[in-house]
CSV table of C-alpha atoms in Angstrom, one decimal:
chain,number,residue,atom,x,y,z
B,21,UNK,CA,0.0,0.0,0.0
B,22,UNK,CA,2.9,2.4,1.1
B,23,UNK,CA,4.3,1.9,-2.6
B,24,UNK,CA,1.3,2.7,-4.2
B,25,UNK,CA,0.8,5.6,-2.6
B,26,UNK,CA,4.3,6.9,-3.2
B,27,UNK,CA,4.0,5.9,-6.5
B,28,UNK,CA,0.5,8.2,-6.7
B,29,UNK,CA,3.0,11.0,-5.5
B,30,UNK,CA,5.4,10.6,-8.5
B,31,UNK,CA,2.4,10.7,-10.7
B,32,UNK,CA,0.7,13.9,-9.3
B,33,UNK,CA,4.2,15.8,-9.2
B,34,UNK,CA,4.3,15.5,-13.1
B,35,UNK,CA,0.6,16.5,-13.4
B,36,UNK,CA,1.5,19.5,-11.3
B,37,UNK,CA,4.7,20.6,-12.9
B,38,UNK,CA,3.1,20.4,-16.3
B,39,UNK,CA,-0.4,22.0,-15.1
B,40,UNK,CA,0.0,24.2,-12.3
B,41,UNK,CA,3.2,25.8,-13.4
B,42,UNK,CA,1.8,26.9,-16.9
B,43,UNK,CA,0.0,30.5,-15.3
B,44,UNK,CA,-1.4,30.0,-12.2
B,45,UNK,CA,-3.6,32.3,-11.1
B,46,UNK,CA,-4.1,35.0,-8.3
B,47,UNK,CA,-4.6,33.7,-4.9
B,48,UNK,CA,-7.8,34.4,-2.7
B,49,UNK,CA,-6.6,36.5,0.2
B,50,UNK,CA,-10.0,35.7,2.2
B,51,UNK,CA,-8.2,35.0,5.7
B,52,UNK,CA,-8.2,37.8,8.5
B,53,UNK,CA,-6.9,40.9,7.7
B,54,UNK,CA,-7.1,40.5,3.9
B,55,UNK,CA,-4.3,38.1,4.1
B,56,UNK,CA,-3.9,34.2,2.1
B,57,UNK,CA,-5.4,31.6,4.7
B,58,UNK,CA,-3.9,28.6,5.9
B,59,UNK,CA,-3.7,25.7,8.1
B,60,UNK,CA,-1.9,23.1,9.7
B,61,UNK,CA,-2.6,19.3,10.6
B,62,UNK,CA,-1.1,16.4,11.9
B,63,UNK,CA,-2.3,12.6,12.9
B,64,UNK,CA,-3.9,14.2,16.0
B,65,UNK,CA,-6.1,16.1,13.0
B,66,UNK,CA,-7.2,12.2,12.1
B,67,UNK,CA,-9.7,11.7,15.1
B,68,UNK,CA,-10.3,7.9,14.9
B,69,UNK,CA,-8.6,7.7,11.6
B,70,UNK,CA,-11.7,9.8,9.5
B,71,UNK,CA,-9.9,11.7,6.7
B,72,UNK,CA,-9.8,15.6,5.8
B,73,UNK,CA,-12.3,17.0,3.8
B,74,UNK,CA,-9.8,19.0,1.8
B,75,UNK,CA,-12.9,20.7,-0.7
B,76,UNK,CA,-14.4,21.5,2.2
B,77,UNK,CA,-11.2,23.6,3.4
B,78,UNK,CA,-10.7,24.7,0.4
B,79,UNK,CA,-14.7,26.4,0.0
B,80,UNK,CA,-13.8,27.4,3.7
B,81,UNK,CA,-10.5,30.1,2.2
B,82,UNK,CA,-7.9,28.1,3.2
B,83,UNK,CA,-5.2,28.3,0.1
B,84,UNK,CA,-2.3,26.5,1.6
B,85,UNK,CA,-2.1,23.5,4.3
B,86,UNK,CA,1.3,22.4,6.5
B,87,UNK,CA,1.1,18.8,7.1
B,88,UNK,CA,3.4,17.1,9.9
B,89,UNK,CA,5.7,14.8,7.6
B,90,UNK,CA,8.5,13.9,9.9
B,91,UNK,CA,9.8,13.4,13.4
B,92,UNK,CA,12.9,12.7,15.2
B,93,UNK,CA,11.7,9.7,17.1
B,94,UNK,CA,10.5,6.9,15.1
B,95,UNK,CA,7.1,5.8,15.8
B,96,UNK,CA,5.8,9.6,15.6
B,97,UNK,CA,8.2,9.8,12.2
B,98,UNK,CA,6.3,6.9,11.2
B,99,UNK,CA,2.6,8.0,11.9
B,100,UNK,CA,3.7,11.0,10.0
B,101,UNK,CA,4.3,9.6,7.0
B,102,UNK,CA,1.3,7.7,6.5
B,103,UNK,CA,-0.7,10.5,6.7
B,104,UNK,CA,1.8,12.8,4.8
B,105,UNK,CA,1.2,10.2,1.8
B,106,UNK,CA,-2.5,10.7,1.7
B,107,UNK,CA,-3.2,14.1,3.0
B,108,UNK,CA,-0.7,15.9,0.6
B,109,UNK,CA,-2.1,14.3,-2.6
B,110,UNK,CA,-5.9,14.7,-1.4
B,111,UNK,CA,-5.1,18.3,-0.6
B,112,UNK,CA,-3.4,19.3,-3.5
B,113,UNK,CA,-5.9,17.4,-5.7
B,114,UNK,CA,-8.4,20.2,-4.4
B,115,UNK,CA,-6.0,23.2,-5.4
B,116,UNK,CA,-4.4,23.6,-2.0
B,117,UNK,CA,-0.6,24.5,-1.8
B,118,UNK,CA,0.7,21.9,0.7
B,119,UNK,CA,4.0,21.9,2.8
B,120,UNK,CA,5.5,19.2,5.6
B,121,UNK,CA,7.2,20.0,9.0
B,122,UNK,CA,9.7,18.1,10.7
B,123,UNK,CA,9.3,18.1,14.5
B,124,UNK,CA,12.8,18.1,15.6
B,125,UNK,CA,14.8,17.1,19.0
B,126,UNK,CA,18.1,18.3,20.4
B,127,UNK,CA,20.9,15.6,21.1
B,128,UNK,CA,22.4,15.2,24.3
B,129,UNK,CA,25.8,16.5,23.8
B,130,UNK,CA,27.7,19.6,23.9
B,131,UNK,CA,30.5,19.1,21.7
B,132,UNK,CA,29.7,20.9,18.7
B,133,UNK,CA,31.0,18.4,16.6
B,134,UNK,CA,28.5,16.1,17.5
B,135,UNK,CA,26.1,18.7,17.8
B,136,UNK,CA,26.8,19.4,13.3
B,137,UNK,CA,26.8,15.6,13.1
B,138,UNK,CA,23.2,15.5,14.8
B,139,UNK,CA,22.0,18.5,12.8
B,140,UNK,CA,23.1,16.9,9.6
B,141,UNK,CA,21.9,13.5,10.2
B,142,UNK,CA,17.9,14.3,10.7
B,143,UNK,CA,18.5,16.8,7.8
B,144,UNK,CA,19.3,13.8,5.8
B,145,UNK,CA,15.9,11.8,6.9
B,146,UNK,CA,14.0,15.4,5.8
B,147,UNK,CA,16.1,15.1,2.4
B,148,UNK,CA,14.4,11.3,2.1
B,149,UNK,CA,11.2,12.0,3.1
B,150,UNK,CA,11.1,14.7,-0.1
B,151,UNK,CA,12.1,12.1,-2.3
B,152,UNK,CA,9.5,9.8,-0.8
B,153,UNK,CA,6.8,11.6,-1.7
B,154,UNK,CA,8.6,12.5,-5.4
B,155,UNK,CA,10.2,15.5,-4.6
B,156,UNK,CA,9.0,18.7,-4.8
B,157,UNK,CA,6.5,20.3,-7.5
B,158,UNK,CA,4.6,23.4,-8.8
B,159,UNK,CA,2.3,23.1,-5.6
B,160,UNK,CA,4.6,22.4,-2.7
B,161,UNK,CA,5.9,25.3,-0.4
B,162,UNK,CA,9.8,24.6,1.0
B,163,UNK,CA,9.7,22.1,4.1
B,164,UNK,CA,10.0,23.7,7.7
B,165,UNK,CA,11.7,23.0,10.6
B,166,UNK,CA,9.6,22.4,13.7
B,167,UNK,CA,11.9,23.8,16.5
B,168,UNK,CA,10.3,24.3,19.9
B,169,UNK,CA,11.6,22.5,22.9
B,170,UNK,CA,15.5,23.1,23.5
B,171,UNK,CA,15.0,20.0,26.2
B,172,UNK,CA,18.4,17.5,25.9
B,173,UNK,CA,17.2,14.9,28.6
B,174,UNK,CA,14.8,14.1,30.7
B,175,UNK,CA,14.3,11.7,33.1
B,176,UNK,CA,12.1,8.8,33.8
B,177,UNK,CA,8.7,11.1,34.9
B,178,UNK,CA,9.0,12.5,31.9
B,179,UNK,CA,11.1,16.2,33.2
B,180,UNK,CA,13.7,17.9,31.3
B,181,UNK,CA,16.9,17.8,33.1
B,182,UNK,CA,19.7,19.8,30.8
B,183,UNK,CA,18.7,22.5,28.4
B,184,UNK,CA,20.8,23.0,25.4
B,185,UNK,CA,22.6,26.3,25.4
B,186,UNK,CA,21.7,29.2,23.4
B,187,UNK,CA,24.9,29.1,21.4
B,188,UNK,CA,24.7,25.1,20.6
B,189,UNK,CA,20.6,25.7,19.7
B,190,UNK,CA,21.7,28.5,17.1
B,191,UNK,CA,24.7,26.1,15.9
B,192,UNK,CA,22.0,23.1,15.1
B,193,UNK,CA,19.3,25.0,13.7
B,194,UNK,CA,21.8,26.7,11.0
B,195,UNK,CA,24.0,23.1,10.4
B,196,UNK,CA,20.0,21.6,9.6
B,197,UNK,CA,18.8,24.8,7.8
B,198,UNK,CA,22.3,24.8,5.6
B,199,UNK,CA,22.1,21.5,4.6
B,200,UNK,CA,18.5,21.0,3.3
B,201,UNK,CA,19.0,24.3,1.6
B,202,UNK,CA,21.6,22.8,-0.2
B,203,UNK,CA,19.9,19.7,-1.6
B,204,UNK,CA,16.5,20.7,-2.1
B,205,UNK,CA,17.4,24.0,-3.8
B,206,UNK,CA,15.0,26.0,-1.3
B,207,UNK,CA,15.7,27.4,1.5
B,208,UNK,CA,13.4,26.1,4.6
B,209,UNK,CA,11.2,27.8,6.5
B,210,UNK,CA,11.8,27.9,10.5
B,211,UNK,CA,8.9,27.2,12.9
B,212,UNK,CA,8.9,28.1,16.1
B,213,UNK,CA,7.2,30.4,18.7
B,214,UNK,CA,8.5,34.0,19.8
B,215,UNK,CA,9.2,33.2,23.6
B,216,UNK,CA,11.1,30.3,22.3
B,217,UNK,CA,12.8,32.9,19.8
B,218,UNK,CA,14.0,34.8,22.3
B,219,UNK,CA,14.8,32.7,25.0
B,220,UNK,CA,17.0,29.5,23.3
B,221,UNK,CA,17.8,31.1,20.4
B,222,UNK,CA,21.1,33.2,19.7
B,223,UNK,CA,20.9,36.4,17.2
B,224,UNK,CA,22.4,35.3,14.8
B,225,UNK,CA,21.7,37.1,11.1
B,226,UNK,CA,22.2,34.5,9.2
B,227,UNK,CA,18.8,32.4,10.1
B,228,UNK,CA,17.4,36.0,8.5
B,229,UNK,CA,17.8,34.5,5.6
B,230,UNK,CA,15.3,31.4,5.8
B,231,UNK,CA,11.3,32.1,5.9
B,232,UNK,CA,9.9,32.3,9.5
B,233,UNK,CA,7.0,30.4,10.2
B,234,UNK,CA,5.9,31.9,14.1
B,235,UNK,CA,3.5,31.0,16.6
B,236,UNK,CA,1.8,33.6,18.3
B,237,UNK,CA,-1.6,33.6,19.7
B,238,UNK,CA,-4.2,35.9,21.4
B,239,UNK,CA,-3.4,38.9,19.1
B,240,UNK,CA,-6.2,39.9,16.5
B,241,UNK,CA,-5.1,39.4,13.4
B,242,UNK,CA,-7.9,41.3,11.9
B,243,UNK,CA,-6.6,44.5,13.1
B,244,UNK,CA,-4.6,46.0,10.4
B,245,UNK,CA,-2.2,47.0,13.4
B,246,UNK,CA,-1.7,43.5,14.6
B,247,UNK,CA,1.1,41.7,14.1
B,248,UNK,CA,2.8,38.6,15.6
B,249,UNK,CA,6.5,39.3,18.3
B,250,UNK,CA,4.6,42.1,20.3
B,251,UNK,CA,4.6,41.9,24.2
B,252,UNK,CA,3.5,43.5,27.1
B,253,UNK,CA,5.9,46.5,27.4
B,254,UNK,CA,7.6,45.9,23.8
B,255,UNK,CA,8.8,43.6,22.0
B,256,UNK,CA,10.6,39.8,21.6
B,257,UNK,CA,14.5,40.2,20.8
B,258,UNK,CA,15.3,37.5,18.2
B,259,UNK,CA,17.4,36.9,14.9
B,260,UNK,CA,14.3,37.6,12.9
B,261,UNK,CA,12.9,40.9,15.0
B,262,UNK,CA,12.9,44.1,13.2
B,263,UNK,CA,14.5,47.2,14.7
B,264,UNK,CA,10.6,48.8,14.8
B,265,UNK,CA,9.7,46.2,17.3
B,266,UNK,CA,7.8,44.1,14.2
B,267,UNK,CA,9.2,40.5,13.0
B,268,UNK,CA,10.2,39.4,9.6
B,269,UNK,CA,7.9,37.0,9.5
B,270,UNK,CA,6.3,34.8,6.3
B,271,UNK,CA,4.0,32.6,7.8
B,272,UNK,CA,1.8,33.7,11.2
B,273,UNK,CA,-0.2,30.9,13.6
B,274,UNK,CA,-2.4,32.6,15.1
B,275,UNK,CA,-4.4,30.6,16.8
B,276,UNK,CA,-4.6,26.5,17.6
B,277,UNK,CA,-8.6,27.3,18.2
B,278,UNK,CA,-9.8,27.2,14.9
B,279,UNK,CA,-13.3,25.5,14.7
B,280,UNK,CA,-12.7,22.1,12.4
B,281,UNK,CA,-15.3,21.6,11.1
B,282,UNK,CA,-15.9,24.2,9.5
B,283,UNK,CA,-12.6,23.7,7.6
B,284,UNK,CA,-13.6,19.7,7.0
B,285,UNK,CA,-11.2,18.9,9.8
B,286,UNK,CA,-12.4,16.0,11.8
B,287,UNK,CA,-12.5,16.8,16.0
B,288,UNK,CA,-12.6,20.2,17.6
B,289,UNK,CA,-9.9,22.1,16.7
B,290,UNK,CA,-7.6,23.3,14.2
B,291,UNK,CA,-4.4,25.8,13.9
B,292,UNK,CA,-4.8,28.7,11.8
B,293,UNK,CA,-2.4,30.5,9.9
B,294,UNK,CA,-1.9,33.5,7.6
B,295,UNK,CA,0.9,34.6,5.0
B,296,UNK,CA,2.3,38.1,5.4
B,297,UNK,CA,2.7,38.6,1.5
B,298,UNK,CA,0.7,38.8,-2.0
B,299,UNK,CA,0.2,35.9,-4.5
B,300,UNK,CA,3.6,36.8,-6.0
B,301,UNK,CA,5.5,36.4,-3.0
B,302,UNK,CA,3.4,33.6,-2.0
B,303,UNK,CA,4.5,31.7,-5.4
B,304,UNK,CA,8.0,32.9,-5.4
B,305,UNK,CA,8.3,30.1,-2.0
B,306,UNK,CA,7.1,27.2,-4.4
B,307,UNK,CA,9.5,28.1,-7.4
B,308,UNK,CA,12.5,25.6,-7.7
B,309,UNK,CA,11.0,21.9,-8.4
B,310,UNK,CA,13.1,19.7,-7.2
B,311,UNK,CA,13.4,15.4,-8.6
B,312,UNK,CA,15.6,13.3,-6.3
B,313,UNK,CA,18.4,11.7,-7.5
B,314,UNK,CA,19.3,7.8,-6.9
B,315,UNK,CA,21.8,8.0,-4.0
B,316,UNK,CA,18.6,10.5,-2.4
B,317,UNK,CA,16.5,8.2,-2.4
B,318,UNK,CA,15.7,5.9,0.9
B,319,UNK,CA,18.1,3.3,1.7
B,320,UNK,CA,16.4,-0.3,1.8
B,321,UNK,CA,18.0,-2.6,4.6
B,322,UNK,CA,21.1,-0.6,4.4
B,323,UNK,CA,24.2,-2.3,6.5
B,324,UNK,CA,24.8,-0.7,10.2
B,325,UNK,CA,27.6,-1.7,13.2
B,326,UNK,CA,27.0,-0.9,16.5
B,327,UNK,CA,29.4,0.6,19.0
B,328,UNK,CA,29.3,0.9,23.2
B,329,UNK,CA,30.1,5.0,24.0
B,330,UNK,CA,29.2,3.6,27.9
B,331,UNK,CA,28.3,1.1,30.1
B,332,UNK,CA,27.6,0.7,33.6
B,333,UNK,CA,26.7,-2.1,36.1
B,334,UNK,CA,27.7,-2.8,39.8
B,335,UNK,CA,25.5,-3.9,42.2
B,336,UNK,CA,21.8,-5.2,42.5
B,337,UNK,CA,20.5,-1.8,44.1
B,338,UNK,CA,22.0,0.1,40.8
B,339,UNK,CA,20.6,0.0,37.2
B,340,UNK,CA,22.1,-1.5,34.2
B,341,UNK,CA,23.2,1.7,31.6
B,342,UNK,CA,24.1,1.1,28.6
B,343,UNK,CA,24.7,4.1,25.5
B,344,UNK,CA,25.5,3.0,22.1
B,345,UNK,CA,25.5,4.1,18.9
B,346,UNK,CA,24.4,2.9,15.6
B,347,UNK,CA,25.9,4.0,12.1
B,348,UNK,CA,25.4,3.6,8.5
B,349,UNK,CA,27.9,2.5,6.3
B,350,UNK,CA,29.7,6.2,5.8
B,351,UNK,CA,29.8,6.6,9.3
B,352,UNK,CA,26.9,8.6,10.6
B,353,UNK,CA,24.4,8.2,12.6
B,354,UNK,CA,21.0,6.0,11.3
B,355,UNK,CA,17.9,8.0,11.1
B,356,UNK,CA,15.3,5.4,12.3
B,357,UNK,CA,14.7,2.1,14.8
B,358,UNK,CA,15.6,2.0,18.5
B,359,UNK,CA,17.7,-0.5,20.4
B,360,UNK,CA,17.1,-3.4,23.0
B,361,UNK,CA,19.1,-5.5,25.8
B,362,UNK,CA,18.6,-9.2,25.6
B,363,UNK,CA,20.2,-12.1,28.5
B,364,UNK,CA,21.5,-14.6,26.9
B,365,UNK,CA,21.1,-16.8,30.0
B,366,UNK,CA,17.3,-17.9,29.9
B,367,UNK,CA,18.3,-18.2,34.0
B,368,UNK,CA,19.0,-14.7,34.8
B,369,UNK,CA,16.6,-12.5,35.6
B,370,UNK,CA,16.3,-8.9,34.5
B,371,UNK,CA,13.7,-6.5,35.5
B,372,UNK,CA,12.1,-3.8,33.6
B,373,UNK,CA,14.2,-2.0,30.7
B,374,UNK,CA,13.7,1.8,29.1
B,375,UNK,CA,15.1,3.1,26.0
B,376,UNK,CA,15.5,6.8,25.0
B,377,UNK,CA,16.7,8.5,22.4
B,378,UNK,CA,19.6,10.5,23.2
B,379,UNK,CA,20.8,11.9,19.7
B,380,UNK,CA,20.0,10.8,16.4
B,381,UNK,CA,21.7,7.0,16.0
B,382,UNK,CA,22.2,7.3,19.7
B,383,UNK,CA,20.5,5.5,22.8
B,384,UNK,CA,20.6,4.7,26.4
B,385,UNK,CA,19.3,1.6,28.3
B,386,UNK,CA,18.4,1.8,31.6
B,387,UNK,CA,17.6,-2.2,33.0
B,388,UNK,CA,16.5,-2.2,36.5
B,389,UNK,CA,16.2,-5.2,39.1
B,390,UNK,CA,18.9,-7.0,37.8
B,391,UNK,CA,19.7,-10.0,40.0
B,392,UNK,CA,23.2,-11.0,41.3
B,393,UNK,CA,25.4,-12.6,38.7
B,394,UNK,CA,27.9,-12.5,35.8
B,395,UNK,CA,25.7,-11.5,32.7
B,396,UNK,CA,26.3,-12.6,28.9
B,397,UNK,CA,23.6,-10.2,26.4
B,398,UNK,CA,23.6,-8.5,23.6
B,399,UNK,CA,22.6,-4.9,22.3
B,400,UNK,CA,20.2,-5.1,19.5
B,401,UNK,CA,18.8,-2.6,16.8
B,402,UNK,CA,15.7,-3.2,14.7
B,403,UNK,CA,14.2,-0.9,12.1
B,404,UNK,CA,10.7,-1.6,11.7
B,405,UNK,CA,10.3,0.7,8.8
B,406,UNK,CA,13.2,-1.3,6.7
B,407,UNK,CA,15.6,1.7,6.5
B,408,UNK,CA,18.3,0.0,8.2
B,409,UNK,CA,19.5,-3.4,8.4
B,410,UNK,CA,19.2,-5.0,12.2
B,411,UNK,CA,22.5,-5.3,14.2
B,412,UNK,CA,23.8,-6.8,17.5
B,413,UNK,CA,26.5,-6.3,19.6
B,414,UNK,CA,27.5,-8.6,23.0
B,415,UNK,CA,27.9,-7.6,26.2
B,416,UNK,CA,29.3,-8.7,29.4
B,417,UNK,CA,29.3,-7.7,32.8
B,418,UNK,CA,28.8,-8.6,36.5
B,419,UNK,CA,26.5,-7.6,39.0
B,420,UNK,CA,26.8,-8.1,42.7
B,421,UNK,CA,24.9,-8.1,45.6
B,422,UNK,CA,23.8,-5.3,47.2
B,423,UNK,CA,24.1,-5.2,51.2
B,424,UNK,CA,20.5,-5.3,52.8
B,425,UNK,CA,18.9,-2.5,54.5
B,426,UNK,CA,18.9,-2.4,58.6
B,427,UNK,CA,15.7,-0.8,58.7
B,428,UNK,CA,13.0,0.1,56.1
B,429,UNK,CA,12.2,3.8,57.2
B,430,UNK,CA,8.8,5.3,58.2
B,431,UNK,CA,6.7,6.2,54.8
B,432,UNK,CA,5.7,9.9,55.5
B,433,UNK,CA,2.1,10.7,55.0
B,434,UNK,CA,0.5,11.1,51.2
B,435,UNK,CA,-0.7,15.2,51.3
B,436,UNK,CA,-4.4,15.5,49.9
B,437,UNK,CA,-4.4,17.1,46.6
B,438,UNK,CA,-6.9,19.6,45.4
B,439,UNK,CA,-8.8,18.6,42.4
B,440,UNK,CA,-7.5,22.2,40.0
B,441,UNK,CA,-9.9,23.6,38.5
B,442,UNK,CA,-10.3,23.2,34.7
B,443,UNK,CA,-8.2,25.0,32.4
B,444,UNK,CA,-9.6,27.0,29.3
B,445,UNK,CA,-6.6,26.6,26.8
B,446,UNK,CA,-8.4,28.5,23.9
B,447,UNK,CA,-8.8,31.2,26.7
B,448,UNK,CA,-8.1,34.7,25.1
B,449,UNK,CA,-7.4,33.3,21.2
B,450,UNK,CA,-8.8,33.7,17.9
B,451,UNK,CA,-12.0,30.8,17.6
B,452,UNK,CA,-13.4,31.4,13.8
């Protein structure tokens, strides 16, 4: 089914080259403020799997629609491609212009160095998921990077524990930016919102250079005086902020309250978005079409090794840790599939085991419960999606017995929480 579907795409980016292209016409500007109309979607758009009703969004205004095609773990980059398949062809089949995000994360590491490597290595999947889909055409705007959360690790409840600096952000975002530029012949647009901007982001002028794509809610687009990057008491200081206290912004979401249905969306709610230009500026994003070559296409069951950066294991009170990496053939890191410990002695006992991704091609194990005992296993990695061939690497180590508590201490008393009273997240933002 997957091939068909990509093979659909092929056929439609011909169509569009040789149709679209010839003289297209002026685009509607019908969104607020006299401004082209957009949205964006995602799987989380899919409620129970029912489809877009692109004609509908189409009727609604809407010109252009962002679709989540890619993400730095696996199973969300997978999710994402399934409905990046069927939602761009449906939506440029009812004369939308279409686009795909990448939803990025930051590696663990602050060697910049590995910090390029990282940068360059999920630019590469974005570069492959193009040439799934055909590459680009007439209809498509440049892909955007989905750069939010500056997060590095967190631990097992789910908290960030190390932020990535300012300085190493700025250096990923540009090493990502640079490279896709590069291949694809368009320059990317950057996604992100203006607290974010500000805060984790360096000012550097180069990212000036690259289409900015911002989130910024609970300011009325309608008024001709609106626009996205003000604050109370000025302004947000970033590499894209103007020195009138504006933003040189492209693309503005202005809201993530949008009714759906009424743009053929199934569930509740939608994000809405605007373009800051005219139909020629709007048009001059999609010119460049772009056909993969061979070596850009995805590899199928391509070779990988497996190395051991660390490992850890003492006693039976402590956790077995284990970070590895896994490469392609050239030497960088793979894109997709995760890793697992095995025993190899069905008699030893091992407790529960988490993985998490700690860079791109990079993991960490964490088994807990381990029993006393000198342990024979192996690191495995699988790629469901066929990317990369599986690997395995052994490992040994011993774990001793941990002397037993004296005294089990006093549990103190669970406080009684107050119930919190609901939260209105649309509070204050655009609902239309």
């Amino acid at each position: 089914m997957k091939r068909l579907l990509i093979a659909l795409a092929l056929c439609l980016t011909l169509l569009t080259d040789s149709v679209w292209a010839l003289s297209p016409a002026k685009i509607a500007q019908l969104g607020p403020g006299g401004r082209i109309a957009g949205l964006d979607v995602s799987h989380w758009n899919h409620a129970g799997g029912a489809p877009i009703d692109f004609k509908k969004m189409y009727s609604a205004g809407i010109r252009f629609v962002m679709i989540k095609g890619g993400d730095a773990q696996t199973a969300a980059d997978a999710m994402a491609l399934k409905y990046l398949l069927v939602d761009r062809l449906a939506a440029q089949k009812a004369h939308l212009y279409t686009g795909f995000y990448y939803y990025a994360y930051l590696p663990d590491s602050s060697d910049p160095t590995f910090i390029i490597n990282d940068a360059n290595a999920q630019a590469r999947k974005v570069i492959w998921r193009i040439g799934q889909i055909g590459g680009y055409n007439a209809r498509d705007l440049p892909v955007a990077l989905d750069l939010e959360n500056n997060c590095q690790r967190v631990n097992n409840s789910g908290t960030c524990t190390k932020y990535m600096s300012r300085a190493n952000v700025t250096l990923w975002a540009k090493t990502w930016l640079a490279s896709v530029a590069k291949k694809s012949h368009r320059k990317p647009i950057f996604y992100s919102y203006a607290q974010f901007l500000e805060g984790a982001m360096a000012g550097d002028p180069v990212l000036r250079q690259y289409p900015l794509w911002m989130a910024h809610y609970s300011i009325d687009p309608a008024i001709s005086t609106s626009q996205p990057n003000s604050k109370s008491g000025g302004c947000f200081a970033h590499p894209w902020s103007n020195a009138n206290c504006t933003a040189q912004w492209q693309f503005w979401q202005y809201s993530s309250c949008g009714i759906a249905g009424k743009y053929g969306v199934p569930g509740t709610r939608v994000d809405l978005n605007l373009f800051a230009g005219n139909t020629t500026k709007f048009l001059a994003l999609t010119h460049g079409t772009w056909t993969p070559e061979p070596a850009d296409s995805l590899p199928q069951n391509e070779a990988t090794t497996m190395q051991i950066v660390s490992q850890s294991a003492n006693t039976t009170a402590d956790p077995l840790i284990v970070t590895v990496d896994v490469l392609r053939p050239d030497g960088t890191p793979v894109v997709t599939g995760t890793v697992r410990f095995k025993s190899l002695d069905d008699a030893m006992t091992i407790g529960t085991q988490t993985v998490k991704r700690a860079a791109t091609g990079r993991w960490t194990i964490t088994v807990n419960s381990l029993v006393a005992g000198d342990y024979l296993g192996v690191v495995y990695f699988t790629d469901q999606s066929g990317t990369h061939a599986a690997t395995e690497l052994p490992i040994e180590f011993n774990v001793s017995q941990a002397p037993t508590p004296t005294s089990t201490p006093t549990p103190l008393p669970t406080p009684t929480k107050t119930k919190a009273p609901p939260v209105d997240s649309c509070a204050g933002q655009i609902r239309n």
